[in-house]
XYZ file of C-alpha atoms in Angstrom:
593
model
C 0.000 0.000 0.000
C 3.072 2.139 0.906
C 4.195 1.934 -2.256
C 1.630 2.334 -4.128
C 1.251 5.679 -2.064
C 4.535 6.488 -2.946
C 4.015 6.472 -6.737
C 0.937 8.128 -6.987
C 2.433 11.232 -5.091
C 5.907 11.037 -7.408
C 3.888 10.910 -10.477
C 1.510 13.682 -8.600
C 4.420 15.943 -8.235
C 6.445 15.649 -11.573
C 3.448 16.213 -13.331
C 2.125 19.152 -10.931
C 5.165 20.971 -10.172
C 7.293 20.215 -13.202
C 5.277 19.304 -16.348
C 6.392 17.163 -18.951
C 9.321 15.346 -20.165
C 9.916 16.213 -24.068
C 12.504 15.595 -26.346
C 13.673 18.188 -28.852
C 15.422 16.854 -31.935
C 17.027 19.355 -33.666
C 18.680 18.423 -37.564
C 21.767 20.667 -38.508
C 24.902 20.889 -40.107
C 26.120 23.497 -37.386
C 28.501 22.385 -34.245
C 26.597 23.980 -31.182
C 22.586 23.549 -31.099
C 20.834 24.395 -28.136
C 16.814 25.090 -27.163
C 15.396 27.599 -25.228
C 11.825 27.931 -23.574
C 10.505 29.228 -20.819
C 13.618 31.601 -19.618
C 15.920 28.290 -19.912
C 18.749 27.621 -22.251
C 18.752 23.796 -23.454
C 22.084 22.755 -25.058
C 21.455 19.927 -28.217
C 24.070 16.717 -28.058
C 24.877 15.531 -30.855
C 23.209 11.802 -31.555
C 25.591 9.965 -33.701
C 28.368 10.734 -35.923
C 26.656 10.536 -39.461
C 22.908 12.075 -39.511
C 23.563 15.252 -38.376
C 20.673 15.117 -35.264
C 21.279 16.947 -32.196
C 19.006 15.927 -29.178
C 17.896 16.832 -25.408
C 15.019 15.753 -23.246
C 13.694 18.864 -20.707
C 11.002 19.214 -18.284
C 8.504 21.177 -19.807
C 5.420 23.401 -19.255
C 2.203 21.024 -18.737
C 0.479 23.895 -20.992
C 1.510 25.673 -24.806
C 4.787 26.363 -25.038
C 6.891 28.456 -27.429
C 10.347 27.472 -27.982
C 13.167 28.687 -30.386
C 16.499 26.996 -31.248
C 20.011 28.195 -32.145
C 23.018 26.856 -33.957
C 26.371 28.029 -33.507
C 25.052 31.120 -31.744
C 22.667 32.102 -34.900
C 18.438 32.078 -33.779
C 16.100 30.605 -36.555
C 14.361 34.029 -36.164
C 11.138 32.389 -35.007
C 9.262 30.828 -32.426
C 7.767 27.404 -32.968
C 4.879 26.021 -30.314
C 4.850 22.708 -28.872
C 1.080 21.705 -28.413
C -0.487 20.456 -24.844
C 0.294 16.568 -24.387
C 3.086 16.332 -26.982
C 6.260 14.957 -25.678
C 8.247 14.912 -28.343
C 8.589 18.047 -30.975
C 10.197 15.246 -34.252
C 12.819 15.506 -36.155
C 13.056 19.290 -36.681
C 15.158 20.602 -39.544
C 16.975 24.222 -38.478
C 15.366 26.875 -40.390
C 12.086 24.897 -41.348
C 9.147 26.776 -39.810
C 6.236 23.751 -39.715
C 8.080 20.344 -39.135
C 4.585 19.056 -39.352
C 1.985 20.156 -42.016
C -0.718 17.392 -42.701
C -1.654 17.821 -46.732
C -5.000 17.318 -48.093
C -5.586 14.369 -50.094
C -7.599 13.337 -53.576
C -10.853 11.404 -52.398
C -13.007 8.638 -54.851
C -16.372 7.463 -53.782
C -16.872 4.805 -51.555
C -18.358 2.089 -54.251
C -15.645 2.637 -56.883
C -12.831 -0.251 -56.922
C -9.976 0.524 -54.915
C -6.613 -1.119 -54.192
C -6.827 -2.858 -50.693
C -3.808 -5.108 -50.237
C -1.351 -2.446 -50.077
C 0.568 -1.743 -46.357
C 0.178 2.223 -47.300
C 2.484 4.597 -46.820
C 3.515 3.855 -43.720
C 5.559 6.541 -41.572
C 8.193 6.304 -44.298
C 5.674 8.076 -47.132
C 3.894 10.284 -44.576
C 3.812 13.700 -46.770
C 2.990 15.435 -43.360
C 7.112 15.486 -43.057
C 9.717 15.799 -45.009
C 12.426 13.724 -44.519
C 15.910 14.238 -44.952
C 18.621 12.142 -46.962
C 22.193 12.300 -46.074
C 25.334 10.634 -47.736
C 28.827 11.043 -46.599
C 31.087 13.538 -47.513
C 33.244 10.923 -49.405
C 30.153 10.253 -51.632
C 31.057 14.099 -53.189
C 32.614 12.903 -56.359
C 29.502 10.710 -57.283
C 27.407 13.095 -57.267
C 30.005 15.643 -59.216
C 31.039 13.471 -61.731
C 27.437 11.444 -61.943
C 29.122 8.265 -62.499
C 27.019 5.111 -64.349
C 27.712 2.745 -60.762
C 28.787 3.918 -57.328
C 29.159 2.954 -53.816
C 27.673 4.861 -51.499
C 30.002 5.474 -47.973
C 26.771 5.804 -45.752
C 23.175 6.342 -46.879
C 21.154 8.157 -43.581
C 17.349 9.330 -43.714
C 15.441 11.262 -40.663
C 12.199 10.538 -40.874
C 9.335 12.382 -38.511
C 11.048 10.145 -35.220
C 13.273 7.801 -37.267
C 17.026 7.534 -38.208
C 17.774 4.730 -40.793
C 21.244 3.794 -42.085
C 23.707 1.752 -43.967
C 27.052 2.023 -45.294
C 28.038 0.322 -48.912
C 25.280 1.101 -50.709
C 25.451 0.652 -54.423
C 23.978 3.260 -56.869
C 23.280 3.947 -60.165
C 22.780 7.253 -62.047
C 20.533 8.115 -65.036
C 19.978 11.316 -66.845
C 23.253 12.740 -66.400
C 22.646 15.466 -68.903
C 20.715 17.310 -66.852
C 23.070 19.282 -63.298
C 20.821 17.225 -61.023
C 20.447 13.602 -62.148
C 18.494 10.640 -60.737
C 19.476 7.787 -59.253
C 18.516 4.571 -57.531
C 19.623 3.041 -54.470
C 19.299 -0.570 -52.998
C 19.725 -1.414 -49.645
C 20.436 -4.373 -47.612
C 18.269 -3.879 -44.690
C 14.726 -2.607 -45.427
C 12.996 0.474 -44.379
C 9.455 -0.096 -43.484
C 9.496 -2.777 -45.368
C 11.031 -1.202 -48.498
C 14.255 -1.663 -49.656
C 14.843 -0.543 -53.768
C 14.279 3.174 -54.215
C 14.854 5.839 -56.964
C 15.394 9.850 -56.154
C 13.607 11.355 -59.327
C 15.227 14.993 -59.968
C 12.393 16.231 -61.930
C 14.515 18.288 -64.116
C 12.505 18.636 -67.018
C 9.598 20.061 -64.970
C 9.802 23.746 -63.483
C 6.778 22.989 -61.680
C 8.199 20.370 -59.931
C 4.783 18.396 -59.054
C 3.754 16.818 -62.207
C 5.286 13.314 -60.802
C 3.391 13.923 -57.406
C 0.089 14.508 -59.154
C 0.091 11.465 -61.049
C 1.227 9.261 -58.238
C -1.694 11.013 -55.981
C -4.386 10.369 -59.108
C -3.553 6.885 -59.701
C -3.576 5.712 -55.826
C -7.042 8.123 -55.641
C -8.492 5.704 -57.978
C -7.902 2.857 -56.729
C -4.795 1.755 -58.643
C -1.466 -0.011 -57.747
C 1.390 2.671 -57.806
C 4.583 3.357 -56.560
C 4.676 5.401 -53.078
C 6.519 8.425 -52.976
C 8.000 11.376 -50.695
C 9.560 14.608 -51.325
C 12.900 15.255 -49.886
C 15.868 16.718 -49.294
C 19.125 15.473 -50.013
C 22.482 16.380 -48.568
C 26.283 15.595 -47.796
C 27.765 14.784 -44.279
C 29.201 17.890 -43.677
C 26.277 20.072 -45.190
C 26.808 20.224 -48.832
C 23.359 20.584 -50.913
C 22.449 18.190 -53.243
C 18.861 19.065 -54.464
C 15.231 18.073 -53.381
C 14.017 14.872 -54.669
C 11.199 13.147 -55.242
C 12.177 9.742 -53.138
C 9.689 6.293 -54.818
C 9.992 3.053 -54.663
C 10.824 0.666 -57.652
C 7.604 -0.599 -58.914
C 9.677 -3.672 -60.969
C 11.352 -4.603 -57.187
C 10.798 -7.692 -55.001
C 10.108 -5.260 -51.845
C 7.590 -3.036 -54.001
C 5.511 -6.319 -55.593
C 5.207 -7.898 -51.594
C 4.390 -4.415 -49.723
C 1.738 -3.677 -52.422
C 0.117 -7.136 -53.178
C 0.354 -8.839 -49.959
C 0.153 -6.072 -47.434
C -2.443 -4.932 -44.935
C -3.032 -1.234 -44.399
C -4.525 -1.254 -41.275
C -1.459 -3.509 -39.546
C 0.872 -2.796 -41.931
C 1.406 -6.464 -41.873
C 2.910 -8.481 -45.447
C 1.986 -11.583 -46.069
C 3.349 -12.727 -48.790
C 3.679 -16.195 -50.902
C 6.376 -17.951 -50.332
C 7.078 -17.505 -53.965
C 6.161 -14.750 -55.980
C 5.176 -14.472 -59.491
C 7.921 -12.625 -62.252
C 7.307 -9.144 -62.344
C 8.229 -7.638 -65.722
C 9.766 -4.483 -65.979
C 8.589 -3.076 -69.570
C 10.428 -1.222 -72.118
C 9.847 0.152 -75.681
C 7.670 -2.583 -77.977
C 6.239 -4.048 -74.940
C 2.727 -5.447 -76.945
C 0.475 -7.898 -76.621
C 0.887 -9.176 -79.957
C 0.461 -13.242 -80.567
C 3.533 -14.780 -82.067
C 5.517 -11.346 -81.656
C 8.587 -11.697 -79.649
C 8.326 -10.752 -75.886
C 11.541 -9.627 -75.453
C 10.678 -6.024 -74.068
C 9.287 -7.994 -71.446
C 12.146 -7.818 -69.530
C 12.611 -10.120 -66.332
C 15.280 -10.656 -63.924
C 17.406 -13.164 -62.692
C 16.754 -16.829 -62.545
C 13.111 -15.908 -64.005
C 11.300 -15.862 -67.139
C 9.062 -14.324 -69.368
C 6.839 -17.291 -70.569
C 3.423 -17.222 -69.099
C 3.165 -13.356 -71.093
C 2.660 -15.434 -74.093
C -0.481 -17.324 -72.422
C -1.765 -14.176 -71.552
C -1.501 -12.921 -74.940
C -3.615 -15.760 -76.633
C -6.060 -15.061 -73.601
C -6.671 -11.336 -75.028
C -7.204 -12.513 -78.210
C -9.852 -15.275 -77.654
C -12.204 -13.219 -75.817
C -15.190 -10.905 -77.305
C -15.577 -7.272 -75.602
C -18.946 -7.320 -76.876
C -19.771 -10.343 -74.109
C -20.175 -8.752 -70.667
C -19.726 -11.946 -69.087
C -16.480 -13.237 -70.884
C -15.113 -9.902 -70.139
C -15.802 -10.343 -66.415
C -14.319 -13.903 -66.508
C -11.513 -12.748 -68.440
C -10.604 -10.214 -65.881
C -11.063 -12.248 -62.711
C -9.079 -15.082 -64.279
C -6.117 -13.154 -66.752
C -5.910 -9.608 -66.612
C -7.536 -7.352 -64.113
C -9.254 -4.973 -66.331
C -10.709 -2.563 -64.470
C -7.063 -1.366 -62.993
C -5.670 -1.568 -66.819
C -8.197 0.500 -68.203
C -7.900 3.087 -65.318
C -4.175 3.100 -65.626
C -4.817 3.865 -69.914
C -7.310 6.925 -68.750
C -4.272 8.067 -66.771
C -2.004 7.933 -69.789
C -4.501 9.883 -72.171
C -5.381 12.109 -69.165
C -2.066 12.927 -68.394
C -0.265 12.785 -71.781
C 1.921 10.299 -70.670
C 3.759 9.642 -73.613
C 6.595 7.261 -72.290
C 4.037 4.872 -71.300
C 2.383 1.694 -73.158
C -0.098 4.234 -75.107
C 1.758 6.101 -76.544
C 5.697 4.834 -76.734
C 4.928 0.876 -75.184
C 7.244 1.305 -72.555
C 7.986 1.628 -69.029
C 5.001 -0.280 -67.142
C 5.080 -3.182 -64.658
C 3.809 -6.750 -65.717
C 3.038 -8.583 -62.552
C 1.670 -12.202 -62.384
C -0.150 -13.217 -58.956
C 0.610 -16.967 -58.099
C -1.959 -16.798 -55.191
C -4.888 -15.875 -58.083
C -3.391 -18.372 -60.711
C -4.046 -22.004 -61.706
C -2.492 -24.411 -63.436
C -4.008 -23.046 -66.802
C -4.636 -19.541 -65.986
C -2.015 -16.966 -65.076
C -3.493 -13.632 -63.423
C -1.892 -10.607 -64.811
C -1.775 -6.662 -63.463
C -0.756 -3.656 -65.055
C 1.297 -0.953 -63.313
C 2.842 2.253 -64.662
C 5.507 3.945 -62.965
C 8.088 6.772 -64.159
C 5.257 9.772 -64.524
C 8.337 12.691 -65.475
C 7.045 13.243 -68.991
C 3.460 14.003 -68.327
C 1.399 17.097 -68.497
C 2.608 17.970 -71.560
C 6.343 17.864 -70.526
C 8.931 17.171 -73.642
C 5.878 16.004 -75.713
C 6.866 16.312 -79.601
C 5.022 16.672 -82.696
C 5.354 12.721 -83.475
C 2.550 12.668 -80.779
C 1.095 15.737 -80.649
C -0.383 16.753 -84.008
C -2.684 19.296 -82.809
C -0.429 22.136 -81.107
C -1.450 23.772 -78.562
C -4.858 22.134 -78.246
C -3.641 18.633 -78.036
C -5.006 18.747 -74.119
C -8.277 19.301 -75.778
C -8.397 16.380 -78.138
C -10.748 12.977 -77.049
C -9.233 10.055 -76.340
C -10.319 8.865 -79.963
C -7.795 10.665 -81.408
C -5.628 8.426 -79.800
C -7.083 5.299 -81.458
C -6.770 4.587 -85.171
C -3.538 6.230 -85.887
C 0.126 4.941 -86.747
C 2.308 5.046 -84.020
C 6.456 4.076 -84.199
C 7.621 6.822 -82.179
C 10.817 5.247 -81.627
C 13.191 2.587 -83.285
C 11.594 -0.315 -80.862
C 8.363 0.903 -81.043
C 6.004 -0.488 -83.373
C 2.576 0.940 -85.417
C -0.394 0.302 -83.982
C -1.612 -0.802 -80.055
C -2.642 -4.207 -79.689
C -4.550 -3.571 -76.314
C -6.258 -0.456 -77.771
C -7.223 -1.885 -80.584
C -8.595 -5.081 -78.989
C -10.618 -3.314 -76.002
C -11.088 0.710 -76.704
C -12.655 0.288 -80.345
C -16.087 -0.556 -79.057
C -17.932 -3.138 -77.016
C -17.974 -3.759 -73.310
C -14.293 -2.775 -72.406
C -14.994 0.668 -74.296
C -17.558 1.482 -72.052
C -15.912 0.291 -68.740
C -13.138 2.678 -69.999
C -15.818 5.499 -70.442
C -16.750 5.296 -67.332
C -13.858 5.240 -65.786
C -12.813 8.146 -67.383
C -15.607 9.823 -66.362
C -15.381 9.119 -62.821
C -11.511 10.056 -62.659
C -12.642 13.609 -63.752
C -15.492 14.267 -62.109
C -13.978 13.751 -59.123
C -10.167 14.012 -59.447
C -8.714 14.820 -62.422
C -10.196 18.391 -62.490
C -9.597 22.115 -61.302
C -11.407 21.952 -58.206
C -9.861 18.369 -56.699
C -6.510 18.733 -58.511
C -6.483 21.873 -58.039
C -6.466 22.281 -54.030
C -4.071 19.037 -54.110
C -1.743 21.378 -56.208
C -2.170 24.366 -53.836
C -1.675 21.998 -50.971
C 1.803 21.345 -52.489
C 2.500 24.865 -53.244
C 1.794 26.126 -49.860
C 3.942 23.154 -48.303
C 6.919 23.025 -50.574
C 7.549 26.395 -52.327
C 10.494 27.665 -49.896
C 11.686 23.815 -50.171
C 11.891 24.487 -54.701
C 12.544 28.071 -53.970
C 15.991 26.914 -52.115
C 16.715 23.757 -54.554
C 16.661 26.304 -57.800
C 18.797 28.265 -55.680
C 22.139 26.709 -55.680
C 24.800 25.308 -57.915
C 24.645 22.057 -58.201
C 27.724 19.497 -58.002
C 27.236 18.358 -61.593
C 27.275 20.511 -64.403
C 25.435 18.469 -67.387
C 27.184 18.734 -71.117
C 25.471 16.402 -73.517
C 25.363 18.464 -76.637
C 22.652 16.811 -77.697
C 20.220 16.390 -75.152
C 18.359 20.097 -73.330
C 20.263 20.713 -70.078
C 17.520 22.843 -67.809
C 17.835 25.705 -65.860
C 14.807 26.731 -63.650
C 15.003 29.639 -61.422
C 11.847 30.329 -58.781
C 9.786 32.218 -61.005
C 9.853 29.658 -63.465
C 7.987 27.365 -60.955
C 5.848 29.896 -60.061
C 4.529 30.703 -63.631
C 4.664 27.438 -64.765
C 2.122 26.104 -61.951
C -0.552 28.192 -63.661
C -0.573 28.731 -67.157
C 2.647 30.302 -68.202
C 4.842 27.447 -70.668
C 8.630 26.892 -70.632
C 10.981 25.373 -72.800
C 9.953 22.191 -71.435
C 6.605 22.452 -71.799
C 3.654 25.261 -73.749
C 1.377 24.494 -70.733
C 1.269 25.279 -67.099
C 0.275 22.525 -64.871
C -3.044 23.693 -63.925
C -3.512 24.897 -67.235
C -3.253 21.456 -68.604
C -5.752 20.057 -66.216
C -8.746 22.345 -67.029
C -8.460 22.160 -71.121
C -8.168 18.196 -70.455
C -10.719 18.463 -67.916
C -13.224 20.497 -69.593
C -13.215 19.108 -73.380
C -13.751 15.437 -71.763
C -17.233 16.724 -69.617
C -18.019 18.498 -72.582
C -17.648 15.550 -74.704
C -19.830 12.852 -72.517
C -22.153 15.745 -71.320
C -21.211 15.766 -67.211
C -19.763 18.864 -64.182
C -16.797 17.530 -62.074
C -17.673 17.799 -57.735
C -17.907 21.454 -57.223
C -16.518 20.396 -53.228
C -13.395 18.522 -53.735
C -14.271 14.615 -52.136
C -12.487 13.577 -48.676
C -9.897 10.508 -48.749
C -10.669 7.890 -46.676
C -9.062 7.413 -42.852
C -7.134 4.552 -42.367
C -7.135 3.407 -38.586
C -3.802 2.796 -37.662
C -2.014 0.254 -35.257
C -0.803 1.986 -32.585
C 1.277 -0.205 -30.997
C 4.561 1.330 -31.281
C 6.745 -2.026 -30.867
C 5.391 -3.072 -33.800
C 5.248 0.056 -36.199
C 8.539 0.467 -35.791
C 10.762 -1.619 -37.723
C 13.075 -3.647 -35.649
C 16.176 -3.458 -37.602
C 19.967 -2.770 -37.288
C 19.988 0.172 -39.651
C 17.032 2.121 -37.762
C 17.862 4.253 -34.260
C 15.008 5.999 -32.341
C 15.757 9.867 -31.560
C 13.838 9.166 -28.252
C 16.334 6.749 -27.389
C 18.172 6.734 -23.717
C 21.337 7.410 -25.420
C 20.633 10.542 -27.189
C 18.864 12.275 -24.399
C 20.452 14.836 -22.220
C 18.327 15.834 -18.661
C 18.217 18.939 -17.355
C 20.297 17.857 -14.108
C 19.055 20.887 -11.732
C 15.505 19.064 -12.231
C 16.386 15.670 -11.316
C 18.295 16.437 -8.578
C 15.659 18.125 -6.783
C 13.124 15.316 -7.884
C 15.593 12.822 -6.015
C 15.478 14.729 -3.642
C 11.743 15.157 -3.133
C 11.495 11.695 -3.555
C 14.022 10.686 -0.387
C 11.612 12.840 1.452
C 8.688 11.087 0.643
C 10.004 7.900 1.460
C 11.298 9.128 4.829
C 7.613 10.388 5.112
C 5.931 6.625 4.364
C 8.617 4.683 6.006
């Protein structure tokens, strides 16, 4: 009873006389960080020796608090407010006013097919933050010389109250014309499950969000897709690299189980224990019988066979039969998901894509939904940076300026060949969008993705959203110099300032591009209600909440390469306070004793 006694007046008094515990995390390429609240000075320790967090634990106010930090004797110049209850303020980056700033979402209705076996974003995706990447100084010539193959010294990202790690990590870059190239990354240990990522530069776009928007329209909709993140990226000892758009590789092993075999609510996987072959797609990539399948490219100690079956499967059924249609996509092909994915493509302009170019899409077969004679297929697109009329040419485009005004149709009976793999016509657009059931199911699917998405009001707060969030982010990557200079006479090396982006968001074109982002959206938007006769939601439609697990021991990954800010280790007390808590405490024994 005594004891009990005891801790119910020791909890009584911390919480009483001295508030809270919280942790301030503090991420800076300074030497000396400290906090200060409440008339008290706080000094930051640093964590480790590679991501660049400093770190204290205080007694706090019970109540609203404002606190401000400073590096190396240098204020941010603001205040920031910790809210009643919190007890720990995340991974705060120096300078950054809102560590936190929860984004509104695209929403679908309710009774529209969605995707349901993913495990989400997880904290790893949550746009709310925005995490930082860091790579060792030694990593500096990579990134100035943009090498084809690298190793990486040490790959670090902070996450909202996460440090993951890993040293040796190979990379690989593409698009070195352009100062800030992308590159991919593939770890060892997984993040959140996750472990083969690319950092898209989006150096074509001067509005930086056409990736984003895609990405956000296709997992509105119901669709598989990639998850992404914006960040930034960094050296060791401070050097800038850019801000990224950080995804994961649709074509990897870690993408195909997290997305298939996952469960949102427990972010759980439960996958077979052996997969199907996903195919990563490039240019002449049909469905055409006796054609070769080479484009169908698979990897190691796999194969491309059971395409062919699913070729002959397309061919042999009648899109005028509503129920061979239905069989044909419970048992082969998931149609509803392909002919979203195509609305996308025309939507978007997506021209390196299967419509237009037959290239760079996912072919993934499902053991757990295939038999012994049938082989279920799904279709997923991925790399979205030439979209919204971004580098389209006139091989394409044959209308000008008005292309974003053109149906769909346009699209159909038409010679392709764009490239040197790609060939004339479309097998799967000629087979399901020239009439019959599948015509309509696309119809209505394209319908539905701009009534309520794909249109001014939806995409247009989702774009505004972004804007608010990220502008001082774009404002400070088209700011700097970047490590590589690209000089490929023949390819366009771009140079965006901060005006560009903020022109280019409306209606203003660039070299890249005659049409602003949300420029592109209304013409595209309003000649397709026009044309089937409809108005888009004049409210933009809610996502759905997912109800997390909250169990902390198991939404945080239990690896090697992951350490907790929070932890013991990286906490400094305020010793005054705990003294005179012992203290307290000695008395109250005395007292019960």
């Amino acid at each position: 009873m005594n004891c009990l006694l005891l801790s119910l007046l020791f909890i009584t008094i911390i919480e009483q006389v001295y508030g809270r515990f919280v942790t301030f995390s503090l991420i800076t390429f300074g030497n000396e960080a400290s906090v200060t609240f409440g008339g008290k000075t706080l000094p930051l320790k640093r964590i480790d020796n590679y991501s660049n967090v400093h770190s204290a634990t205080g007694i706090c106010p019970d109540e609203e608090f404002e606190y401000t930090y400073s590096v190396d004797g240098k204020p941010e110049g603001f205040s920031r407010v910790l809210p009643v209850n919190a007890l720990t303020t995340h991974n705060e980056f120096f300078g950054r006013k809102d560590t936190i700033r929860p984004l509104k979402g695209l929403g679908y209705p309710e009774n529209k097919p969605r995707w349901t076996r993913s495990i989400g974003k997880t904290s790893l995706f949550d746009d709310s933050y925005i995490p930082t990447v860091i790579f060792d100084a030694d990593s500096r010539e990579f990134f100035k010389s943009g090498n084809d193959t690298w190793t990486l010294g040490r790959f670090t990202i902070i996450i909202k109250d996460e440090i993951f790690t890993e040293e040796n990590v190979p990379t690989k870059a593409q698009n070195r014309y352009q100062d800030k190239f992308q590159f991919r990354i593939k770890l060892e240990k997984k993040i959140h499950k996750r472990r083969v990522f690319k950092f898209r530069s989006n150096s074509a776009d001067p509005a930086f969000f056409r990736q984003s928007i895609y990405g956000d329209v296709a997992a509105a909709v119901g669709n598989p897709v990639h998850n992404q993140i914006v960040v930034r990226i960094y050296l060791s000892d401070g050097t800038p690299i850019g801000l990224y758009l950080m995804i994961e590789v649709t074509s990897s092993k870690s993408f195909i189980k997290t997305q298939f075999y996952g469960n949102e609510i427990t972010e759980k996987v439960n996958a077979p224990k052996t997969l199907g072959f996903p195919l990563d797609c490039s240019t002449g990539a049909d469905f055409i019988p006796d054609h070769s399948i080479s484009a169908f490219q698979y990897s190691e100690g796999e194969n491309n066979e059971k395409i062919k079956y699913l070729i002959e499967a397309m061919h042999e059924i009648d899109v005028n039969n509503e129920d061979e249609v239905k069989k044909f996509s419970k048992e082969w092909f998931d149609m509803d998901i392909f002919l979203k994915a195509l609305a996308l493509e025309y939507l978007t302009g997506d021209w390196d894509s299967y419509w237009m170019l037959t290239t760079n899409f996912v072919m993934y077969d499902d053991p757990t939904e295939s038999t012994d004679k049938t082989f279920k297929y799904y279709f997923i697109d991925q790399d979205f940076d030439l979209t919204f009329g971004l580098g389209l040419s006139s091989k394409i485009n044959t209308f000008g300026d008005e292309f974003p005004s053109q149906s769909y149709k346009t699209l159909i009976d038409r010679s392709w060949s764009i490239g040197s793999n790609d060939g004339p016509t479309r097998e799967a657009i000629d087979l399901f969008l020239k009439g019959g059931v599948t015509t309509k199911m696309f119809e209505n699917h394209l319908i539905d993705i701009v009534k309520h998405v794909f249109n001014p009001v939806a995409l247009g707060r989702r774009i505004d959203e972004y804007v608010d969030r990220y502008s001082s982010e774009i404002e400070w990557d088209y700011g700097f110099e970047k490590l590589h200079i690209g000089a490929d006479p023949n390819k366009t090396r771009y140079e965006w300032k901060y005006n560009d982006f903020v022109e280019n968001i409306e209606s203003t074109g660039k070299q890249s591009t005659p049409w602003g982002l949300k420029q592109w959206i209304t013409m595209r938007a309003e000649a397709i209600a026009e044309e089937f006769d409809f108005e888009w939601d004049k409210v933009p439609l809610e996502p759905r909440e997912i109800v997390k697990n909250t169990d902390e021991s198991f939404n945080l990954v239990n690896n090697s390469n992951k350490n907790k800010v929070s932890s013991s280790a990286c906490s400094v007390s305020h010793h005054s306070s705990i003294i005179f808590v012992t203290f307290i405490s000695i008395i109250l024994i005395g007292l019960l004793l």
